Amino acid sequence: QHYCQDVYRGRLASVHSAARNQELQKLAQTYHIAISPWIGAVTSRRAGQWESSWEDSSPWNYANWAPTHPFHIVTTCTSLSIQDGLWRSRFCFQLRPFICQY
C-alpha cells in the first residue's frame, strides 16, 4: 500500500463487482506474472469481530473469497488469483506484485 501511494500516488485496487474482478484478473494475466498480486482488501479484528475492508475506505459491497478464506487468525492482506479470480488471505509482509488504482 505504501509503495503504491508513495511511488504511484495511488491506492491498492478495490473491487466492487464481478466485472471489475474479472477485469483485474485479465489485466494481471497480461503481465505473465507467476504470483497472485495484492489488491486492497484487509481482514482484521475490530471490536471483537472479524471484518474485511478496503484500504481506500470505499464500501465493502462485493467479495470473491476462495473456500476457507479469509483467514480469521491474524490481520491479513488479500491477493487476487490470476488462475481463478478468487481472493486469498495472505500474510501482509509477503513481497508480491500489486494492482494500483488512481
PDB file of C-alpha atoms in Angstrom, residues 3-62:
ATOM      1  CA  TYR A   3       4.700   1.779  -2.250  1.00  0.00           C
ATOM      2  CA  CYS A   4       1.559   2.266  -4.336  1.00  0.00           C
ATOM      3  CA  GLN A   5       0.904   5.592  -2.568  1.00  0.00           C
ATOM      4  CA  ASP A   6       4.465   6.894  -2.438  1.00  0.00           C
ATOM      5  CA  VAL A   7       5.633   5.936  -5.922  1.00  0.00           C
ATOM      6  CA  TYR A   8       2.443   5.995  -7.978  1.00  0.00           C
ATOM      7  CA  ARG A   9       0.244   8.303  -5.880  1.00  0.00           C
ATOM      8  CA  GLY A  10      -2.482   5.647  -5.938  1.00  0.00           C
ATOM      9  CA  ARG A  11      -4.071   3.032  -3.676  1.00  0.00           C
ATOM     10  CA  LEU A  12      -4.268  -0.723  -3.901  1.00  0.00           C
ATOM     11  CA  ALA A  13      -7.243  -1.662  -6.061  1.00  0.00           C
ATOM     12  CA  SER A  14     -10.671  -2.120  -4.505  1.00  0.00           C
ATOM     13  CA  VAL A  15     -13.146  -4.438  -6.229  1.00  0.00           C
ATOM     14  CA  HIS A  16     -16.876  -3.758  -6.175  1.00  0.00           C
ATOM     15  CA  SER A  17     -18.281  -6.111  -8.816  1.00  0.00           C
ATOM     16  CA  ALA A  18     -17.677  -9.418 -10.579  1.00  0.00           C
ATOM     17  CA  ALA A  19     -16.985  -7.493 -13.792  1.00  0.00           C
ATOM     18  CA  ARG A  20     -14.252  -5.423 -12.114  1.00  0.00           C
ATOM     19  CA  ASN A  21     -12.787  -8.558 -10.534  1.00  0.00           C
ATOM     20  CA  GLN A  22     -12.589 -10.226 -13.940  1.00  0.00           C
ATOM     21  CA  GLU A  23     -11.103  -7.075 -15.490  1.00  0.00           C
ATOM     22  CA  LEU A  24      -8.310  -7.016 -12.880  1.00  0.00           C
ATOM     23  CA  GLN A  25      -7.705 -10.758 -13.254  1.00  0.00           C
ATOM     24  CA  LYS A  26      -7.287 -10.351 -17.032  1.00  0.00           C
ATOM     25  CA  LEU A  27      -5.048  -7.320 -16.522  1.00  0.00           C
ATOM     26  CA  ALA A  28      -2.771  -9.329 -14.213  1.00  0.00           C
ATOM     27  CA  GLN A  29      -2.659 -12.179 -16.745  1.00  0.00           C
ATOM     28  CA  THR A  30      -1.309  -9.845 -19.435  1.00  0.00           C
ATOM     29  CA  TYR A  31       1.844  -9.281 -17.363  1.00  0.00           C
ATOM     30  CA  HIS A  32       2.618 -13.033 -17.212  1.00  0.00           C
ATOM     31  CA  ILE A  33       3.382 -12.897 -13.508  1.00  0.00           C
ATOM     32  CA  ALA A  34       3.606 -16.148 -11.578  1.00  0.00           C
ATOM     33  CA  ILE A  35       2.470 -14.808  -8.188  1.00  0.00           C
ATOM     34  CA  SER A  36      -1.024 -13.541  -7.455  1.00  0.00           C
ATOM     35  CA  PRO A  37      -0.965  -9.758  -6.951  1.00  0.00           C
ATOM     36  CA  TRP A  38      -2.134  -7.775  -3.952  1.00  0.00           C
ATOM     37  CA  ILE A  39      -5.452  -5.979  -4.024  1.00  0.00           C
ATOM     38  CA  GLY A  40      -6.572  -3.526  -1.335  1.00  0.00           C
ATOM     39  CA  ALA A  41      -8.641  -5.781   0.941  1.00  0.00           C
ATOM     40  CA  VAL A  42      -7.544  -6.269   4.551  1.00  0.00           C
ATOM     41  CA  THR A  43      -9.171  -8.597   7.060  1.00  0.00           C
ATOM     42  CA  SER A  44      -8.746  -7.694  10.710  1.00  0.00           C
ATOM     43  CA  ARG A  45     -10.441  -7.970  14.072  1.00  0.00           C
ATOM     44  CA  ARG A  46     -12.431  -4.897  15.097  1.00  0.00           C
ATOM     45  CA  ALA A  47     -14.496  -4.675  18.275  1.00  0.00           C
ATOM     46  CA  GLY A  48     -14.236  -8.432  18.714  1.00  0.00           C
ATOM     47  CA  GLN A  49     -15.481  -9.211  15.190  1.00  0.00           C
ATOM     48  CA  TRP A  50     -13.525 -10.204  12.087  1.00  0.00           C
ATOM     49  CA  GLU A  51     -14.240  -7.948   9.149  1.00  0.00           C
ATOM     50  CA  SER A  52     -12.812  -7.132   5.771  1.00  0.00           C
ATOM     51  CA  SER A  53     -12.364  -3.605   4.491  1.00  0.00           C
ATOM     52  CA  TRP A  54     -10.806  -1.730   1.583  1.00  0.00           C
ATOM     53  CA  GLU A  55      -7.612   0.266   2.059  1.00  0.00           C
ATOM     54  CA  ASP A  56      -9.232   3.182   0.190  1.00  0.00           C
ATOM     55  CA  SER A  57     -12.169   3.221   2.682  1.00  0.00           C
ATOM     56  CA  SER A  58     -14.702   2.508  -0.073  1.00  0.00           C
ATOM     57  CA  PRO A  59     -17.792   0.450   0.867  1.00  0.00           C
ATOM     58  CA  TRP A  60     -17.442  -3.314   1.292  1.00  0.00           C
ATOM     59  CA  ASN A  61     -20.145  -4.379  -1.163  1.00  0.00           C
ATOM     60  CA  TYR A  62     -18.570  -7.297  -3.036  1.00  0.00           C
TER      61      TYR A  62
END
